[in-house]
């Protein structure tokens, strides 16, 4: 997550907020993604999941696309 999304999520999920080139960012560990998604949805947040859709090439950004959009009414992440 980047910018405002990173700041909001870091507070809600108790994640470390870092910066690279003065851009705030935070990440969710893969092993905890379902838990954190549930917490964000319970807080009324909408979530866009982006996945890498092509091979990463040296010196270039990997291609990523939105593959899922979740809203608080999404039943698949309720714990």
Coordinates of C-alpha atoms in Angstrom, one line a residue:
X1 CA 0.0 0.0 0.0
X2 CA 1.2 3.5 -0.7
X3 CA 0.4 7.1 0.3
X4 CA -2.7 7.7 2.4
X5 CA -3.8 4.0 2.1
X6 CA -0.5 3.0 3.8
X7 CA -1.0 5.5 6.6
X8 CA -4.6 4.4 7.3
X9 CA -3.9 0.7 7.1
X10 CA -0.7 0.9 9.2
X11 CA -2.8 2.4 12.1
X12 CA -5.7 0.0 11.7
X13 CA -3.6 -3.1 11.4
X14 CA -0.6 -2.1 13.5
X15 CA 1.8 -2.4 10.6
X16 CA 5.1 -0.6 10.2
X17 CA 4.8 2.5 8.0
X18 CA 8.0 3.0 6.0
X19 CA 9.0 5.4 3.2
X20 CA 11.0 5.1 0.0
X21 CA 11.8 8.2 -1.9
X22 CA 9.5 10.1 0.5
X23 CA 6.5 7.9 -0.5
X24 CA 4.8 6.3 2.6
X25 CA 4.2 2.5 2.2
X26 CA 3.2 -0.5 4.2
X27 CA 2.9 -4.2 3.4
X28 CA 0.9 -7.1 4.7
X29 CA 2.8 -10.4 5.1
X30 CA 1.4 -13.2 2.9
X31 CA 0.8 -15.5 5.8
X32 CA -1.5 -12.9 7.5
X33 CA -3.4 -11.5 4.4
X34 CA -6.8 -13.1 5.2
X35 CA -6.7 -11.9 8.8
X36 CA -5.8 -8.3 7.8
X37 CA -8.4 -8.3 5.0
X38 CA -11.0 -9.3 7.5
X39 CA -10.0 -6.4 9.8
X40 CA -10.1 -3.8 7.0
X41 CA -13.5 -5.0 5.9
X42 CA -14.8 -4.9 9.5
X43 CA -13.6 -1.3 9.7
X44 CA -15.7 -0.5 6.6
X45 CA -12.8 -0.2 4.1
X46 CA -12.9 -1.2 0.5
X47 CA -10.0 -3.3 -0.8
X48 CA -8.5 -3.7 -4.3
X49 CA -6.2 -6.7 -4.6
X50 CA -3.4 -6.3 -7.2
X51 CA -1.4 -9.3 -8.4
X52 CA 1.6 -9.6 -10.6
X53 CA 0.4 -10.6 -14.0
X54 CA 3.7 -11.0 -15.9
X55 CA 7.3 -11.9 -15.4
X56 CA 9.5 -9.4 -13.6
X57 CA 12.4 -8.2 -15.8
X58 CA 15.7 -6.8 -14.4
X59 CA 15.5 -3.0 -14.0
X60 CA 11.8 -2.8 -14.7
X61 CA 8.6 -2.8 -12.6
X62 CA 6.6 -6.1 -12.7
X63 CA 3.3 -5.8 -14.4
X64 CA 0.4 -5.7 -11.9
X65 CA -3.4 -5.5 -12.3
X66 CA -6.4 -5.3 -10.0
X67 CA -7.6 -8.9 -9.7
X68 CA -10.2 -8.5 -7.0
X69 CA -12.3 -5.8 -5.3
X70 CA -13.7 -6.5 -1.9
X71 CA -16.3 -4.5 0.0
X72 CA -17.5 -4.8 3.6
X73 CA -20.5 -6.9 2.3
X74 CA -18.1 -9.5 0.8
X75 CA -18.9 -12.7 2.6
X76 CA -15.7 -14.6 1.6
X77 CA -13.5 -12.9 4.2
X78 CA -15.7 -13.0 7.3
X79 CA -14.0 -14.8 10.1

